[in-house]
PDB file of C-alpha atoms in Angstrom:
ATOM      1  CA  MET A   1     221.375  15.226 184.765  1.00 65.00           C
ATOM      2  CA  MET A   2     221.782  18.306 182.709  1.00 78.00           C
ATOM      3  CA  ASN A   3     223.989  21.035 183.550  1.00 92.00           C
ATOM      4  CA  TYR A   4     222.100  24.030 182.822  1.00 94.00           C
ATOM      5  CA  GLU A   5     225.099  26.352 183.581  1.00 94.00           C
ATOM      6  CA  GLU A   6     227.014  24.571 181.003  1.00 94.00           C
ATOM      7  CA  ILE A   7     224.217  24.752 178.585  1.00 96.00           C
ATOM      8  CA  ASP A   8     223.761  28.601 178.909  1.00 97.00           C
ATOM      9  CA  GLN A   9     227.538  29.122 178.826  1.00 96.00           C
ATOM     10  CA  TYR A  10     227.445  27.418 175.069  1.00 96.00           C
ATOM     11  CA  ARG A  11     224.321  29.289 174.201  1.00 97.00           C
ATOM     12  CA  ILE A  12     226.284  32.746 175.310  1.00 97.00           C
ATOM     13  CA  ILE A  13     229.314  31.667 173.340  1.00 97.00           C
ATOM     14  CA  ASP A  14     227.340  30.587 170.216  1.00 97.00           C
ATOM     15  CA  TYR A  15     225.701  33.967 170.133  1.00 97.00           C
ATOM     16  CA  MET A  16     228.744  35.744 170.449  1.00 97.00           C
ATOM     17  CA  ILE A  17     230.157  33.801 167.646  1.00 96.00           C
ATOM     18  CA  ALA A  18     227.274  34.638 165.514  1.00 97.00           C
ATOM     19  CA  VAL A  19     227.126  38.300 166.183  1.00 95.00           C
ATOM     20  CA  GLY A  20     231.236  39.100 166.346  1.00 92.00           C
ATOM     21  CA  GLY A  21     233.280  41.753 167.818  1.00 93.00           C
ATOM     22  CA  ASP A  22     232.084  43.572 170.939  1.00 96.00           C
ATOM     23  CA  VAL A  23     228.913  42.469 172.022  1.00 97.00           C
ATOM     24  CA  ALA A  24     226.430  44.080 174.290  1.00 97.00           C
ATOM     25  CA  VAL A  25     225.295  42.086 177.579  1.00 98.00           C
ATOM     26  CA  ASP A  26     221.626  43.381 177.069  1.00 97.00           C
ATOM     27  CA  ASP A  27     221.608  41.693 173.552  1.00 97.00           C
ATOM     28  CA  ILE A  28     223.118  38.500 175.235  1.00 98.00           C
ATOM     29  CA  ILE A  29     220.349  38.459 177.968  1.00 97.00           C
ATOM     30  CA  ALA A  30     217.377  39.397 175.319  1.00 97.00           C
ATOM     31  CA  PHE A  31     218.760  37.017 172.310  1.00 97.00           C
ATOM     32  CA  SER A  32     221.072  34.360 173.421  1.00 97.00           C
ATOM     33  CA  GLY A  33     218.526  32.033 174.923  1.00 96.00           C
ATOM     34  CA  ALA A  34     220.601  31.559 178.018  1.00 97.00           C
ATOM     35  CA  GLU A  35     218.565  32.021 181.487  1.00 97.00           C
ATOM     36  CA  LYS A  36     218.744  35.580 182.165  1.00 96.00           C
ATOM     37  CA  LEU A  37     219.787  35.357 185.894  1.00 96.00           C
ATOM     38  CA  ARG A  38     222.527  33.207 184.771  1.00 96.00           C
ATOM     39  CA  VAL A  39     224.029  35.591 182.198  1.00 97.00           C
ATOM     40  CA  TYR A  40     225.879  37.885 184.721  1.00 96.00           C
ATOM     41  CA  PRO A  41     227.236  35.105 186.819  1.00 96.00           C
ATOM     42  CA  LEU A  42     228.340  33.337 183.565  1.00 97.00           C
ATOM     43  CA  ILE A  43     230.262  36.289 182.328  1.00 97.00           C
ATOM     44  CA  PHE A  44     232.254  36.727 185.367  1.00 96.00           C
ATOM     45  CA  LYS A  45     232.995  32.939 185.482  1.00 97.00           C
ATOM     46  CA  MET A  46     234.261  33.097 181.624  1.00 97.00           C
ATOM     47  CA  LYS A  47     236.218  36.077 182.362  1.00 97.00           C
ATOM     48  CA  LEU A  48     238.133  34.558 185.143  1.00 97.00           C
ATOM     49  CA  ASP A  49     238.737  31.323 182.722  1.00 96.00           C
ATOM     50  CA  GLY A  50     240.124  33.597 180.115  1.00 96.00           C
ATOM     51  CA  VAL A  51     237.288  32.752 177.582  1.00 95.00           C
ATOM     52  CA  ILE A  52     236.119  36.415 177.311  1.00 97.00           C
ATOM     53  CA  THR A  53     237.446  39.871 177.804  1.00 97.00           C
ATOM     54  CA  ILE A  54     235.074  42.747 179.440  1.00 97.00           C
ATOM     55  CA  THR A  55     235.433  45.804 177.025  1.00 97.00           C
ATOM     56  CA  GLU A  56     233.136  48.032 178.469  1.00 97.00           C
ATOM     57  CA  THR A  57     231.483  48.671 181.835  1.00 96.00           C
ATOM     58  CA  ASN A  58     228.915  50.874 183.625  1.00 96.00           C
ATOM     59  CA  MET A  59     229.555  53.286 186.238  1.00 96.00           C
ATOM     60  CA  TRP A  60     228.852  50.347 188.893  1.00 95.00           C
ATOM     61  CA  GLY A  61     231.324  48.086 187.254  1.00 93.00           C
ATOM     62  CA  ALA A  62     229.040  45.801 185.679  1.00 95.00           C
ATOM     63  CA  PRO A  63     230.007  44.691 182.097  1.00 97.00           C
ATOM     64  CA  THR A  64     228.015  46.252 179.241  1.00 97.00           C
ATOM     65  CA  LYS A  65     230.174  44.849 176.320  1.00 98.00           C
ATOM     66  CA  ILE A  66     232.219  41.791 176.354  1.00 98.00           C
ATOM     67  CA  ARG A  67     234.386  39.921 173.335  1.00 97.00           C
ATOM     68  CA  LEU A  68     235.569  36.430 172.912  1.00 94.00           C
TER      69      LEU A  68
END
């Protein structure tokens, strides 16, 4: 069985490597190919795993920019 969460995580990481530096979460949602509804949960999971750093948030605390 395919693990879609893992596939989407790789898509996000691949996109971030291609862009480099701080990456806008809106761009990840639009261009990475990851399922839109999985992006924010995966960002928080990757932050807890130490894969990414959240570099900017909006006034509600949602990440707007992240970095590998």
